[in-house]
Coordinates of C-alpha atoms in Angstrom, one line a residue:
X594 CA -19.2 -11.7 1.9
X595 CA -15.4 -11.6 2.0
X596 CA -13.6 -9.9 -1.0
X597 CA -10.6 -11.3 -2.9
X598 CA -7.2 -9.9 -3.3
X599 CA -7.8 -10.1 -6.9
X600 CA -11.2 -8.0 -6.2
X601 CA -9.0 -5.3 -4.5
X602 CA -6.4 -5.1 -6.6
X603 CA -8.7 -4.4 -9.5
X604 CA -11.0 -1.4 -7.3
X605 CA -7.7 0.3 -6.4
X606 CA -5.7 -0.2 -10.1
X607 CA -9.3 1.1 -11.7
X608 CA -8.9 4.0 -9.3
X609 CA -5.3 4.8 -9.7
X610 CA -4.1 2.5 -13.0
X611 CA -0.3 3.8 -12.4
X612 CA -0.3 2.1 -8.7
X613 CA 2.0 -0.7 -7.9
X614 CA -0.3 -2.9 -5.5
X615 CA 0.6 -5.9 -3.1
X616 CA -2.2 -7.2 -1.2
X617 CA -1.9 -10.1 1.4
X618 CA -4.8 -11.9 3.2
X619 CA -3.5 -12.0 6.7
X620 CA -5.5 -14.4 8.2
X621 CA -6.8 -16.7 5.7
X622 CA -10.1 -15.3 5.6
X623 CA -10.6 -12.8 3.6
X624 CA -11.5 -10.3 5.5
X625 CA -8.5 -9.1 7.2
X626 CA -5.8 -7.7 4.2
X627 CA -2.6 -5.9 4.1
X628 CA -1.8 -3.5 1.2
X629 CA 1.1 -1.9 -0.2
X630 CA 0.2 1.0 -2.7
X631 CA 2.8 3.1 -4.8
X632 CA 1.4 6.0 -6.9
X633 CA 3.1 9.0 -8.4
X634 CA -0.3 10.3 -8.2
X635 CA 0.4 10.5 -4.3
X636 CA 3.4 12.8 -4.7
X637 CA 3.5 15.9 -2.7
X638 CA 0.3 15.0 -0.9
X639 CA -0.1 13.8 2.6
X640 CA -0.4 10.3 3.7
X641 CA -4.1 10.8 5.2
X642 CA -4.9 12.1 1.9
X643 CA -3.6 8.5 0.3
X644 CA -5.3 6.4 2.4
X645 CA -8.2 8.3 1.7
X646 CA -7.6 7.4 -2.0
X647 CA -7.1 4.3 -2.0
X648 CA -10.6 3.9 0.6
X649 CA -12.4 5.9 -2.2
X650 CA -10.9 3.5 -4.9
X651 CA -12.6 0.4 -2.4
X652 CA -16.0 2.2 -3.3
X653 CA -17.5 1.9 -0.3
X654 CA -16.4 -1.6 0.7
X655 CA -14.7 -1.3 3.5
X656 CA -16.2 -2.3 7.1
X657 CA -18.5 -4.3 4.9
X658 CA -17.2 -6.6 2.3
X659 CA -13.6 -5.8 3.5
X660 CA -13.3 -5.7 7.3
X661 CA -9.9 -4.9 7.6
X662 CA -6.9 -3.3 5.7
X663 CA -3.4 -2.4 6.8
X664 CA -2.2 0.1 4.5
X665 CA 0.9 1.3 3.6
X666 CA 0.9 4.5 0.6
X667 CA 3.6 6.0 -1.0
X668 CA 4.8 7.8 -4.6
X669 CA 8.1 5.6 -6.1
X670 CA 11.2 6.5 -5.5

C-alpha cells in the first residue's frame, strides 16, 4: 500500500517536530518520493547519521509501504 506525502510528512515532523520537510512524489505513484529535511537537531552530526533519523522517524516503512526515498538532510543555515 503506497504512503502519502501527507503520511510522511507527519512520521518525520512527529520524529523531529523542528524539521522543515518538502516531500515530492516523483513518479505519480506513491511509491517513489523525494525529501528535503532541515533539523537543527542534525547539527554537528554526520549525514549517515540523518538519514538514519529520518528512516527511524518512517518507523519501519520503508521498502514496504514506502519503496523509495531520495533524501537530502541538513541543519538551517
Amino acid at each position: 500500500m503506497a504512503m502519502s506525502v501527507a503520511e510522511i510528512e507527519l512520521l518525520i515532523k512527529s520524529a523531529l517536530p523542528d524539521a522543515q520537510i518538502t516531500v515530492e512524489d516523483l513518479a505519480g505513484d506513491g511509491d517513489h518520493y523525494a525529501a528535503t529535511v532541515t533539523s537543527e537537531q542534525f547539527r554537528g552530526i554526520s549525514r549517515v547519521r540523518q538519514h538514519q533519523m529520518v528512516y527511524a522517524a518512517l518507523q519501519g516503512r520503508m521498502g514496504g509501504a514506502l519503496h523509495a526515498l531520495a533524501l537530502q538532510t541538513s541543519a538551517p543555515d
